[in-house]
Short mmCIF file of C-alpha atoms in Angstrom, two decimals:
data_model
loop_
_atom_site.label_atom_id
_atom_site.label_comp_id
_atom_site.label_asym_id
_atom_site.label_seq_id
_atom_site.Cartn_x
_atom_site.Cartn_y
_atom_site.Cartn_z
CA MET R 1 85.74 30.51 100.06
CA ASN R 2 83.79 28.59 97.52
CA SER R 3 80.14 27.54 99.16
CA LYS R 4 79.66 24.81 96.07
CA LYS R 5 80.38 21.25 96.71
CA SER R 6 82.27 19.74 93.90
CA PRO R 7 80.52 16.07 92.53
CA ALA R 8 83.41 14.24 94.23
CA THR R 9 82.29 15.26 97.90
CA GLY R 10 78.38 14.05 97.33
CA GLY R 11 76.88 16.96 96.54
CA LEU R 12 72.82 17.81 96.88
CA VAL R 13 71.48 14.93 99.00
CA TYR R 14 67.79 16.64 99.57
CA SER R 15 65.51 18.74 98.56
CA THR R 16 62.36 20.13 99.59
CA GLY R 17 60.64 20.08 96.57
CA GLN R 18 62.10 16.64 95.27
CA GLY R 19 62.99 14.85 98.31
CA ARG R 20 66.19 12.78 98.29
CA MET R 21 68.59 13.17 95.35
CA CYS R 22 71.41 10.34 94.14
CA PRO R 23 74.75 12.05 94.37
CA ALA R 24 75.68 10.16 91.64
CA CYS R 25 73.70 11.43 88.40
CA ARG R 26 71.68 14.25 90.89
CA GLN R 27 68.18 13.14 89.79
CA PRO R 28 65.50 12.55 92.24
CA VAL R 29 65.61 8.94 93.57
CA ALA R 30 62.64 7.87 91.69
CA ARG R 31 64.01 9.43 88.34
CA CYS R 32 67.72 8.21 89.13
CA ALA R 33 69.32 6.91 85.84
CA CYS R 34 72.68 5.27 87.18
CA LYS R 35 71.13 2.35 89.54
CA LYS R 36 68.95 1.26 86.79
CA SER R 37 71.96 0.26 84.30
CA PRO R 38 74.36 -1.37 86.01
CA VAL R 39 77.53 -1.14 84.43
CA LEU R 40 78.32 -5.25 83.39
CA PRO R 41 82.16 -6.45 82.87
CA LYS R 42 82.29 -7.64 79.00
CA THR R 43 83.10 -11.46 78.39
CA ASP R 44 85.26 -12.96 75.99
CA GLY R 45 82.51 -16.04 75.62
CA ILE R 46 85.38 -18.11 77.60
CA VAL R 47 83.29 -19.33 81.28
CA ARG R 48 86.14 -19.13 83.58
CA VAL R 49 85.65 -21.35 87.22
CA ARG R 50 87.85 -20.93 90.32
CA LEU R 51 87.76 -21.71 94.03
CA GLU R 52 88.54 -18.63 96.05
CA THR R 53 89.03 -18.89 99.97
CA LYS R 54 91.24 -15.50 100.45
CA GLY R 55 88.97 -12.86 102.41
CA ARG R 56 86.53 -15.52 103.50
CA LYS R 57 88.10 -16.88 106.80
CA GLY R 58 89.07 -20.20 105.00
CA LYS R 59 85.89 -21.31 103.71
CA GLY R 60 86.12 -21.97 100.00
CA VAL R 61 83.61 -20.64 97.27
CA THR R 62 83.17 -21.58 93.64
CA VAL R 63 83.22 -18.39 91.71
CA VAL R 64 81.86 -18.20 87.83
CA THR R 65 83.11 -15.30 86.11
CA GLY R 66 82.23 -14.55 82.23
CA ALA R 67 79.19 -16.90 82.09
CA SER R 68 76.35 -14.19 80.45
CA ALA R 69 75.45 -10.55 80.18
CA ASP R 70 71.82 -10.28 81.33
CA PRO R 71 71.26 -10.03 85.08
CA ALA R 72 68.11 -11.91 84.22
CA GLU R 73 69.38 -15.18 83.03
CA LEU R 74 72.33 -14.99 85.23
CA ASP R 75 70.04 -15.15 88.35
CA SER R 76 68.45 -18.02 86.87
CA LEU R 77 71.53 -19.60 85.85
CA ALA R 78 72.57 -19.35 89.43
CA LYS R 79 69.60 -21.10 91.25
CA GLN R 80 69.87 -24.02 88.82
CA LEU R 81 73.89 -24.56 89.91
CA LYS R 82 72.94 -24.12 93.44
CA GLN R 83 70.44 -26.36 93.32
CA ARG R 84 72.61 -28.57 91.52
CA CYS R 85 75.24 -28.09 93.80
CA GLY R 86 73.05 -28.58 96.92
CA SER R 87 74.00 -25.31 98.71
CA GLY R 88 73.74 -21.67 98.76
CA GLY R 89 74.91 -18.57 96.60
CA THR R 90 74.68 -15.14 95.05
CA VAL R 91 75.27 -13.22 92.30
CA LYS R 92 77.61 -10.05 92.60
CA GLU R 93 78.26 -7.58 89.90
CA GLY R 94 78.07 -9.87 86.91
CA VAL R 95 79.58 -12.87 89.13
CA ILE R 96 78.12 -16.22 90.39
CA GLU R 97 79.33 -17.38 93.84
CA ILE R 98 78.56 -20.73 95.16
CA GLN R 99 79.42 -21.85 98.49
CA GLY R 100 82.07 -24.61 98.77
CA ASP R 101 84.33 -26.48 96.28
CA HIS R 102 81.72 -27.22 93.61
CA VAL R 103 84.53 -26.57 90.43
CA ALA R 104 84.09 -30.11 88.70
CA LEU R 105 80.30 -30.01 88.87
CA VAL R 106 80.02 -26.68 87.71
CA MET R 107 82.38 -26.97 84.84
CA GLU R 108 80.21 -30.38 84.23
CA GLU R 109 77.18 -28.35 84.17
CA PHE R 110 78.37 -25.55 81.52
CA GLN R 111 79.61 -28.41 79.22
CA LYS R 112 76.66 -29.83 78.90
CA ARG R 113 75.20 -26.29 78.24
CA GLY R 114 77.77 -26.13 75.26
CA LYS R 115 79.77 -23.14 76.55
CA THR R 116 83.54 -22.97 76.78
CA VAL R 117 84.65 -23.89 80.28
CA LYS R 118 88.09 -23.25 81.95
CA LYS R 119 89.42 -23.71 85.30
CA ALA R 120 91.25 -20.69 86.62
CA GLY R 121 93.59 -20.52 89.53
CA GLY R 122 95.20 -23.50 90.76
#
């Protein structure tokens, strides 16, 4: 029986010499390289805005994709959009989510900034 664990099952999670280990890159958590450089989706320069209700118990959420590639710029943009819409929201994996149906308002804001905007979905 092979006692070595495969990378798919996690492998080493703690070492007495190093402490906690990252299961993905197998480095100490302090030197973990995989968490510091998130993979961002590639964009084609078109900002797509849609309303999502699926999986949210009927609550509408305005979803913005393709807005930016820089995480700091994306956070700043999300903050401005939330203030403009007067509601909450978040940034998840390069996607801005604004609570409520604010598709028209968000599209107008991006058009003012000179971006190409498309309404996605229905």
